[in-house]
Protein backbone atom coordinates (compact mmCIF):
# COMPACT_ATOMS: atom_id res chain seq x y z
CA UNK A 1 0.00 0.00 0.00
CA UNK A 2 1.29 3.42 -0.94
CA UNK A 3 1.44 6.08 1.74
CA UNK A 4 0.27 9.34 0.26
CA UNK A 5 0.82 12.52 2.27
CA UNK A 6 -1.63 15.37 1.70
CA UNK A 7 -0.45 18.78 2.78
CA UNK A 8 -0.92 22.48 2.09
CA UNK A 9 -1.07 25.81 3.89
CA UNK A 10 -3.86 26.73 6.29
CA UNK A 11 -7.23 27.02 4.58
CA UNK A 12 -6.01 25.82 1.18
CA UNK A 13 -8.60 23.06 1.09
CA UNK A 14 -6.87 19.95 2.46
CA UNK A 15 -10.07 18.74 4.15
CA UNK A 16 -12.06 19.35 1.01
CA UNK A 17 -9.58 17.44 -1.14
CA UNK A 18 -9.34 14.65 1.46
CA UNK A 19 -13.13 14.33 1.29
CA UNK A 20 -12.94 13.90 -2.48
CA UNK A 21 -10.29 11.17 -2.13
CA UNK A 22 -12.51 9.45 0.44
CA UNK A 23 -15.48 9.61 -1.94
CA UNK A 24 -13.38 7.65 -4.45
CA UNK A 25 -12.84 4.94 -1.85
CA UNK A 26 -9.42 5.90 -0.51
CA UNK A 27 -8.87 5.50 3.23
CA UNK A 28 -8.09 8.90 4.75
CA UNK A 29 -6.34 9.58 8.05
CA UNK A 30 -5.91 13.05 9.49
CA UNK A 31 -2.89 13.74 11.72
CA UNK A 32 -4.54 16.74 13.43
CA UNK A 33 -7.69 14.78 14.25
CA UNK A 34 -5.65 11.89 15.64
CA UNK A 35 -3.53 14.31 17.65
CA UNK A 36 -6.61 15.91 19.19
CA UNK A 37 -8.04 12.48 20.01
CA UNK A 38 -4.78 11.32 21.64
CA UNK A 39 -4.69 14.44 23.80
CA UNK A 40 -7.94 13.57 25.58
CA UNK A 41 -7.97 11.96 29.05
CA UNK A 42 -7.31 8.23 29.04
CA UNK A 43 -4.65 8.34 26.32
CA UNK A 44 -0.91 7.96 26.98
CA UNK A 45 -0.13 11.18 25.11
CA UNK A 46 -2.47 13.16 27.37
CA UNK A 47 -0.76 11.69 30.44
CA UNK A 48 2.72 12.40 29.05
CA UNK A 49 1.84 16.05 28.28
CA UNK A 50 0.37 16.63 31.76
CA UNK A 51 3.44 15.00 33.26
CA UNK A 52 5.81 17.26 31.31
CA UNK A 53 3.90 20.55 31.46
CA UNK A 54 2.13 20.28 34.81
CA UNK A 55 -1.50 20.68 35.91
CA UNK A 56 -1.45 24.38 34.92
CA UNK A 57 -2.31 23.37 31.36
CA UNK A 58 -5.56 21.65 32.40
CA UNK A 59 -9.00 23.24 32.41
CA UNK A 60 -11.56 22.82 35.19
CA UNK A 61 -12.79 19.52 33.69
CA UNK A 62 -9.28 18.06 33.58
CA UNK A 63 -8.99 18.37 29.81
CA UNK A 64 -5.94 19.91 28.17
CA UNK A 65 -6.43 23.64 27.76
CA UNK A 66 -5.09 24.02 24.23
CA UNK A 67 -4.86 27.81 24.58
CA UNK A 68 -2.76 27.51 27.76
CA UNK A 69 -0.52 24.94 26.10
CA UNK A 70 -0.18 27.10 23.00
CA UNK A 71 0.91 30.12 25.05
CA UNK A 72 3.45 27.95 26.93
CA UNK A 73 5.13 26.90 23.69
CA UNK A 74 4.54 30.09 21.71
CA UNK A 75 7.54 32.09 22.84
CA UNK A 76 9.76 29.21 23.94
CA UNK A 77 11.36 26.96 21.30
CA UNK A 78 12.58 24.50 23.96
CA UNK A 79 9.04 24.00 25.24
CA UNK A 80 7.77 23.63 21.67
CA UNK A 81 10.38 20.99 20.96
CA UNK A 82 9.49 19.17 24.18
CA UNK A 83 5.83 19.04 23.12
CA UNK A 84 6.69 17.92 19.58
CA UNK A 85 8.94 15.19 20.96
CA UNK A 86 5.87 13.77 22.73
CA UNK A 87 3.30 14.43 20.00
CA UNK A 88 5.12 13.28 16.86
CA UNK A 89 5.92 9.69 17.90
CA UNK A 90 2.44 9.25 19.39
CA UNK A 91 0.69 10.44 16.21
CA UNK A 92 3.03 8.40 14.07
CA UNK A 93 2.29 5.26 16.08
CA UNK A 94 -1.46 5.88 15.81
CA UNK A 95 -1.15 6.32 12.03
CA UNK A 96 0.87 3.09 11.73
CA UNK A 97 -1.69 1.21 13.80
CA UNK A 98 -4.52 2.37 11.59
CA UNK A 99 -2.64 1.69 8.36
CA UNK A 100 -1.83 -1.83 9.56
CA UNK A 101 -5.55 -2.48 10.05
CA UNK A 102 -6.40 -1.70 6.39
CA UNK A 103 -7.00 -4.57 3.95
CA UNK A 104 -3.81 -5.71 2.22
CA UNK A 105 -5.33 -5.00 -1.19
CA UNK A 106 -5.70 -1.27 -0.45
CA UNK A 107 -3.75 0.50 -3.26
CA UNK A 108 -3.04 3.66 -1.29
CA UNK A 109 -4.03 5.55 1.82
CA UNK A 110 -4.12 9.33 2.21
CA UNK A 111 -2.66 10.85 5.35
CA UNK A 112 -3.44 14.54 5.88
CA UNK A 113 -0.51 16.28 7.59
CA UNK A 114 -0.78 20.09 7.51
CA UNK A 115 2.85 20.69 8.57
CA UNK A 116 4.29 17.69 6.71
CA UNK A 117 7.42 19.43 5.37
CA UNK A 118 7.85 21.62 8.45
CA UNK A 119 7.95 18.44 10.58
CA UNK A 120 10.45 16.78 8.21
CA UNK A 121 8.06 13.89 7.55
CA UNK A 122 8.38 13.64 3.76
CA UNK A 123 10.59 10.53 3.84
CA UNK A 124 7.68 8.65 5.43
CA UNK A 125 5.58 8.96 2.28
CA UNK A 126 5.77 7.41 -1.16
CA UNK A 127 4.11 10.45 -2.67
CA UNK A 128 3.20 13.89 -1.37
CA UNK A 129 0.28 15.86 -2.81
CA UNK A 130 0.31 19.60 -2.17
CA UNK A 131 -3.00 21.49 -2.17
CA UNK A 132 -2.36 25.05 -3.27
CA UNK A 133 -4.27 28.31 -3.33
CA UNK A 134 -3.15 31.93 -3.16
CA UNK A 135 -2.31 33.53 0.23
CA UNK A 136 -5.08 36.11 -0.23
CA UNK A 137 -7.57 33.26 -0.61
CA UNK A 138 -6.23 31.52 2.51
CA UNK A 139 -6.81 34.71 4.52
CA UNK A 140 -10.32 35.22 3.11
CA UNK A 141 -11.39 31.59 3.72
CA UNK A 142 -9.97 31.24 7.23
CA UNK A 143 -11.28 34.58 8.48
CA UNK A 144 -14.71 33.57 7.20
CA UNK A 145 -14.57 29.98 8.49
CA UNK A 146 -13.05 30.57 11.93
CA UNK A 147 -13.88 34.21 12.60
CA UNK A 148 -10.15 34.93 13.03
CA UNK A 149 -8.75 38.36 12.11
CA UNK A 150 -6.70 38.81 8.93
CA UNK A 151 -3.70 39.70 11.12
CA UNK A 152 -4.00 36.37 12.97
CA UNK A 153 -4.15 34.39 9.74
CA UNK A 154 -1.24 36.39 8.31
CA UNK A 155 0.79 35.55 11.44
CA UNK A 156 0.07 31.84 10.88
CA UNK A 157 1.09 32.12 7.22
CA UNK A 158 4.36 33.72 8.36
CA UNK A 159 5.38 30.70 10.42
CA UNK A 160 4.26 28.14 7.82
CA UNK A 161 6.51 27.13 4.94
CA UNK A 162 6.71 29.46 1.99
CA UNK A 163 4.09 28.23 -0.55
CA UNK A 164 6.60 28.12 -3.44
CA UNK A 165 8.96 26.01 -1.39
CA UNK A 166 6.09 23.66 -0.45
CA UNK A 167 5.02 23.34 -4.09
CA UNK A 168 8.61 22.61 -5.11
CA UNK A 169 8.93 19.84 -2.53
CA UNK A 170 5.66 18.08 -3.35
CA UNK A 171 5.44 15.25 -5.89
CA UNK A 172 2.17 16.55 -7.33
CA UNK A 173 -0.16 19.45 -6.85
CA UNK A 174 -3.89 20.07 -6.66
CA UNK A 175 -4.97 23.62 -7.34
CA UNK A 176 -7.89 24.91 -5.31
CA UNK A 177 -7.98 28.59 -6.20
CA UNK A 178 -10.85 30.98 -6.79
CA UNK A 179 -10.75 30.01 -10.45
CA UNK A 180 -11.09 26.27 -9.70
CA UNK A 181 -14.67 25.08 -10.10
CA UNK A 182 -15.99 22.19 -8.00
CA UNK A 183 -15.92 19.98 -11.11
CA UNK A 184 -12.32 20.92 -11.87
CA UNK A 185 -11.28 20.13 -8.31
CA UNK A 186 -13.03 16.75 -8.45
CA UNK A 187 -11.33 16.07 -11.80
CA UNK A 188 -7.88 16.78 -10.42
CA UNK A 189 -8.51 14.40 -7.51
CA UNK A 190 -9.85 11.72 -9.86
CA UNK A 191 -6.73 12.04 -12.06
CA UNK A 192 -4.47 11.75 -9.04
CA UNK A 193 -6.47 8.73 -7.81
CA UNK A 194 -5.99 6.99 -11.16
CA UNK A 195 -2.25 7.77 -11.20
CA UNK A 196 -1.80 6.52 -7.63
CA UNK A 197 -3.69 3.29 -8.32
CA UNK A 198 -1.48 2.71 -11.38
CA UNK A 199 1.65 3.42 -9.36
CA UNK A 200 0.50 1.00 -6.65
CA UNK A 201 -0.12 -1.71 -9.29
CA UNK A 202 3.32 -1.13 -10.90
CA UNK A 203 5.11 -1.35 -7.57
CA UNK A 204 3.12 -4.43 -6.51
CA UNK A 205 3.93 -6.31 -9.74
CA UNK A 206 7.61 -5.33 -9.45
CA UNK A 207 7.73 -6.76 -5.93
CA UNK A 208 5.84 -9.93 -6.95
CA UNK A 209 8.09 -10.54 -10.00
CA UNK A 210 11.34 -9.90 -8.17
CA UNK A 211 13.69 -12.87 -8.64
CA UNK A 212 14.15 -14.87 -5.46
P1 LIG B 1 -6.93 23.95 7.70
O1 LIG B 1 -5.50 24.04 7.32
O2 LIG B 1 -7.36 25.15 8.47
O3 LIG B 1 -7.31 22.66 8.33
P2 LIG B 1 -7.85 23.10 5.09
O4 LIG B 1 -6.63 23.23 4.25
O5 LIG B 1 -8.25 21.73 5.51
O6 LIG B 1 -7.79 24.07 6.33
P3 LIG B 1 -10.56 23.44 4.20
O7 LIG B 1 -11.07 23.37 5.61
O8 LIG B 1 -10.82 22.31 3.29
O9 LIG B 1 -8.98 23.78 4.24
O10 LIG B 1 -11.05 24.78 3.51
C1 LIG B 1 -10.92 26.03 4.22
C2 LIG B 1 -12.21 26.83 4.10
O11 LIG B 1 -12.29 27.34 2.78
C3 LIG B 1 -13.47 26.00 4.33
O12 LIG B 1 -14.41 26.81 4.97
C4 LIG B 1 -13.90 25.63 2.92
O13 LIG B 1 -15.28 25.43 2.84
C5 LIG B 1 -13.45 26.85 2.12
N1 LIG B 1 -13.03 26.51 0.76
C6 LIG B 1 -12.23 25.49 0.38
N2 LIG B 1 -12.03 25.51 -0.94
C7 LIG B 1 -12.71 26.59 -1.42
C8 LIG B 1 -12.88 27.17 -2.72
N3 LIG B 1 -12.33 26.65 -3.81
N4 LIG B 1 -13.65 28.27 -2.83
C9 LIG B 1 -14.20 28.81 -1.73
N5 LIG B 1 -14.09 28.33 -0.49
C10 LIG B 1 -13.34 27.24 -0.32
Coordinates of C-alpha atoms and ligand atoms in Angstrom, one line a residue:
X1 CA 0.0 0.0 0.0
X2 CA 1.3 3.4 -0.9
X3 CA 1.4 6.1 1.7
X4 CA 0.3 9.3 0.3
X5 CA 0.8 12.5 2.3
X6 CA -1.6 15.4 1.7
X7 CA -0.5 18.8 2.8
X8 CA -0.9 22.5 2.1
X9 CA -1.1 25.8 3.9
X10 CA -3.9 26.7 6.3
X11 CA -7.2 27.0 4.6
X12 CA -6.0 25.8 1.2
X13 CA -8.6 23.1 1.1
X14 CA -6.9 19.9 2.5
X15 CA -10.1 18.7 4.2
X16 CA -12.1 19.4 1.0
X17 CA -9.6 17.4 -1.1
X18 CA -9.3 14.7 1.5
X19 CA -13.1 14.3 1.3
X20 CA -12.9 13.9 -2.5
X21 CA -10.3 11.2 -2.1
X22 CA -12.5 9.4 0.4
X23 CA -15.5 9.6 -1.9
X24 CA -13.4 7.6 -4.4
X25 CA -12.8 4.9 -1.8
X26 CA -9.4 5.9 -0.5
X27 CA -8.9 5.5 3.2
X28 CA -8.1 8.9 4.7
X29 CA -6.3 9.6 8.0
X30 CA -5.9 13.1 9.5
X31 CA -2.9 13.7 11.7
X32 CA -4.5 16.7 13.4
X33 CA -7.7 14.8 14.2
X34 CA -5.6 11.9 15.6
X35 CA -3.5 14.3 17.6
X36 CA -6.6 15.9 19.2
X37 CA -8.0 12.5 20.0
X38 CA -4.8 11.3 21.6
X39 CA -4.7 14.4 23.8
X40 CA -7.9 13.6 25.6
X41 CA -8.0 12.0 29.0
X42 CA -7.3 8.2 29.0
X43 CA -4.6 8.3 26.3
X44 CA -0.9 8.0 27.0
X45 CA -0.1 11.2 25.1
X46 CA -2.5 13.2 27.4
X47 CA -0.8 11.7 30.4
X48 CA 2.7 12.4 29.0
X49 CA 1.8 16.0 28.3
X50 CA 0.4 16.6 31.8
X51 CA 3.4 15.0 33.3
X52 CA 5.8 17.3 31.3
X53 CA 3.9 20.6 31.5
X54 CA 2.1 20.3 34.8
X55 CA -1.5 20.7 35.9
X56 CA -1.5 24.4 34.9
X57 CA -2.3 23.4 31.4
X58 CA -5.6 21.6 32.4
X59 CA -9.0 23.2 32.4
X60 CA -11.6 22.8 35.2
X61 CA -12.8 19.5 33.7
X62 CA -9.3 18.1 33.6
X63 CA -9.0 18.4 29.8
X64 CA -5.9 19.9 28.2
X65 CA -6.4 23.6 27.8
X66 CA -5.1 24.0 24.2
X67 CA -4.9 27.8 24.6
X68 CA -2.8 27.5 27.8
X69 CA -0.5 24.9 26.1
X70 CA -0.2 27.1 23.0
X71 CA 0.9 30.1 25.0
X72 CA 3.5 28.0 26.9
X73 CA 5.1 26.9 23.7
X74 CA 4.5 30.1 21.7
X75 CA 7.5 32.1 22.8
X76 CA 9.8 29.2 23.9
X77 CA 11.4 27.0 21.3
X78 CA 12.6 24.5 24.0
X79 CA 9.0 24.0 25.2
X80 CA 7.8 23.6 21.7
X81 CA 10.4 21.0 21.0
X82 CA 9.5 19.2 24.2
X83 CA 5.8 19.0 23.1
X84 CA 6.7 17.9 19.6
X85 CA 8.9 15.2 21.0
X86 CA 5.9 13.8 22.7
X87 CA 3.3 14.4 20.0
X88 CA 5.1 13.3 16.9
X89 CA 5.9 9.7 17.9
X90 CA 2.4 9.3 19.4
X91 CA 0.7 10.4 16.2
X92 CA 3.0 8.4 14.1
X93 CA 2.3 5.3 16.1
X94 CA -1.5 5.9 15.8
X95 CA -1.1 6.3 12.0
X96 CA 0.9 3.1 11.7
X97 CA -1.7 1.2 13.8
X98 CA -4.5 2.4 11.6
X99 CA -2.6 1.7 8.4
X100 CA -1.8 -1.8 9.6
X101 CA -5.6 -2.5 10.1
X102 CA -6.4 -1.7 6.4
X103 CA -7.0 -4.6 3.9
X104 CA -3.8 -5.7 2.2
X105 CA -5.3 -5.0 -1.2
X106 CA -5.7 -1.3 -0.5
X107 CA -3.8 0.5 -3.3
X108 CA -3.0 3.7 -1.3
X109 CA -4.0 5.6 1.8
X110 CA -4.1 9.3 2.2
X111 CA -2.7 10.9 5.4
X112 CA -3.4 14.5 5.9
X113 CA -0.5 16.3 7.6
X114 CA -0.8 20.1 7.5
X115 CA 2.8 20.7 8.6
X116 CA 4.3 17.7 6.7
X117 CA 7.4 19.4 5.4
X118 CA 7.8 21.6 8.5
X119 CA 8.0 18.4 10.6
X120 CA 10.4 16.8 8.2
X121 CA 8.1 13.9 7.5
X122 CA 8.4 13.6 3.8
X123 CA 10.6 10.5 3.8
X124 CA 7.7 8.6 5.4
X125 CA 5.6 9.0 2.3
X126 CA 5.8 7.4 -1.2
X127 CA 4.1 10.5 -2.7
X128 CA 3.2 13.9 -1.4
X129 CA 0.3 15.9 -2.8
X130 CA 0.3 19.6 -2.2
X131 CA -3.0 21.5 -2.2
X132 CA -2.4 25.1 -3.3
X133 CA -4.3 28.3 -3.3
X134 CA -3.2 31.9 -3.2
X135 CA -2.3 33.5 0.2
X136 CA -5.1 36.1 -0.2
X137 CA -7.6 33.3 -0.6
X138 CA -6.2 31.5 2.5
X139 CA -6.8 34.7 4.5
X140 CA -10.3 35.2 3.1
X141 CA -11.4 31.6 3.7
X142 CA -10.0 31.2 7.2
X143 CA -11.3 34.6 8.5
X144 CA -14.7 33.6 7.2
X145 CA -14.6 30.0 8.5
X146 CA -13.0 30.6 11.9
X147 CA -13.9 34.2 12.6
X148 CA -10.2 34.9 13.0
X149 CA -8.8 38.4 12.1
X150 CA -6.7 38.8 8.9
X151 CA -3.7 39.7 11.1
X152 CA -4.0 36.4 13.0
X153 CA -4.2 34.4 9.7
X154 CA -1.2 36.4 8.3
X155 CA 0.8 35.6 11.4
X156 CA 0.1 31.8 10.9
X157 CA 1.1 32.1 7.2
X158 CA 4.4 33.7 8.4
X159 CA 5.4 30.7 10.4
X160 CA 4.3 28.1 7.8
X161 CA 6.5 27.1 4.9
X162 CA 6.7 29.5 2.0
X163 CA 4.1 28.2 -0.5
X164 CA 6.6 28.1 -3.4
X165 CA 9.0 26.0 -1.4
X166 CA 6.1 23.7 -0.5
X167 CA 5.0 23.3 -4.1
X168 CA 8.6 22.6 -5.1
X169 CA 8.9 19.8 -2.5
X170 CA 5.7 18.1 -3.4
X171 CA 5.4 15.2 -5.9
X172 CA 2.2 16.5 -7.3
X173 CA -0.2 19.4 -6.8
X174 CA -3.9 20.1 -6.7
X175 CA -5.0 23.6 -7.3
X176 CA -7.9 24.9 -5.3
X177 CA -8.0 28.6 -6.2
X178 CA -10.8 31.0 -6.8
X179 CA -10.7 30.0 -10.4
X180 CA -11.1 26.3 -9.7
X181 CA -14.7 25.1 -10.1
X182 CA -16.0 22.2 -8.0
X183 CA -15.9 20.0 -11.1
X184 CA -12.3 20.9 -11.9
X185 CA -11.3 20.1 -8.3
X186 CA -13.0 16.8 -8.4
X187 CA -11.3 16.1 -11.8
X188 CA -7.9 16.8 -10.4
X189 CA -8.5 14.4 -7.5
X190 CA -9.9 11.7 -9.9
X191 CA -6.7 12.0 -12.1
X192 CA -4.5 11.7 -9.0
X193 CA -6.5 8.7 -7.8
X194 CA -6.0 7.0 -11.2
X195 CA -2.3 7.8 -11.2
X196 CA -1.8 6.5 -7.6
X197 CA -3.7 3.3 -8.3
X198 CA -1.5 2.7 -11.4
X199 CA 1.7 3.4 -9.4
X200 CA 0.5 1.0 -6.7
X201 CA -0.1 -1.7 -9.3
X202 CA 3.3 -1.1 -10.9
X203 CA 5.1 -1.4 -7.6
X204 CA 3.1 -4.4 -6.5
X205 CA 3.9 -6.3 -9.7
X206 CA 7.6 -5.3 -9.5
X207 CA 7.7 -6.8 -5.9
X208 CA 5.8 -9.9 -6.9
X209 CA 8.1 -10.5 -10.0
X210 CA 11.3 -9.9 -8.2
X211 CA 13.7 -12.9 -8.6
X212 CA 14.2 -14.9 -5.5
Ligands
LIG1 P1 -6.9 23.9 7.7 O1 -5.5 24.0 7.3 O2 -7.4 25.1 8.5 O3 -7.3 22.7 8.3 P2 -7.8 23.1 5.1 O4 -6.6 23.2 4.3 O5 -8.3 21.7 5.5 O6 -7.8 24.1 6.3 P3 -10.6 23.4 4.2 O7 -11.1 23.4 5.6 O8 -10.8 22.3 3.3 O9 -9.0 23.8 4.2 O10 -11.0 24.8 3.5 C1 -10.9 26.0 4.2 C2 -12.2 26.8 4.1 O11 -12.3 27.3 2.8 C3 -13.5 26.0 4.3 O12 -14.4 26.8 5.0 C4 -13.9 25.6 2.9 O13 -15.3 25.4 2.8 C5 -13.5 26.8 2.1 N1 -13.0 26.5 0.8 C6 -12.2 25.5 0.4 N2 -12.0 25.5 -0.9 C7 -12.7 26.6 -1.4 C8 -12.9 27.2 -2.7 N3 -12.3 26.6 -3.8 N4 -13.7 28.3 -2.8 C9 -14.2 28.8 -1.7 N5 -14.1 28.3 -0.5 C10 -13.3 27.2 -0.3

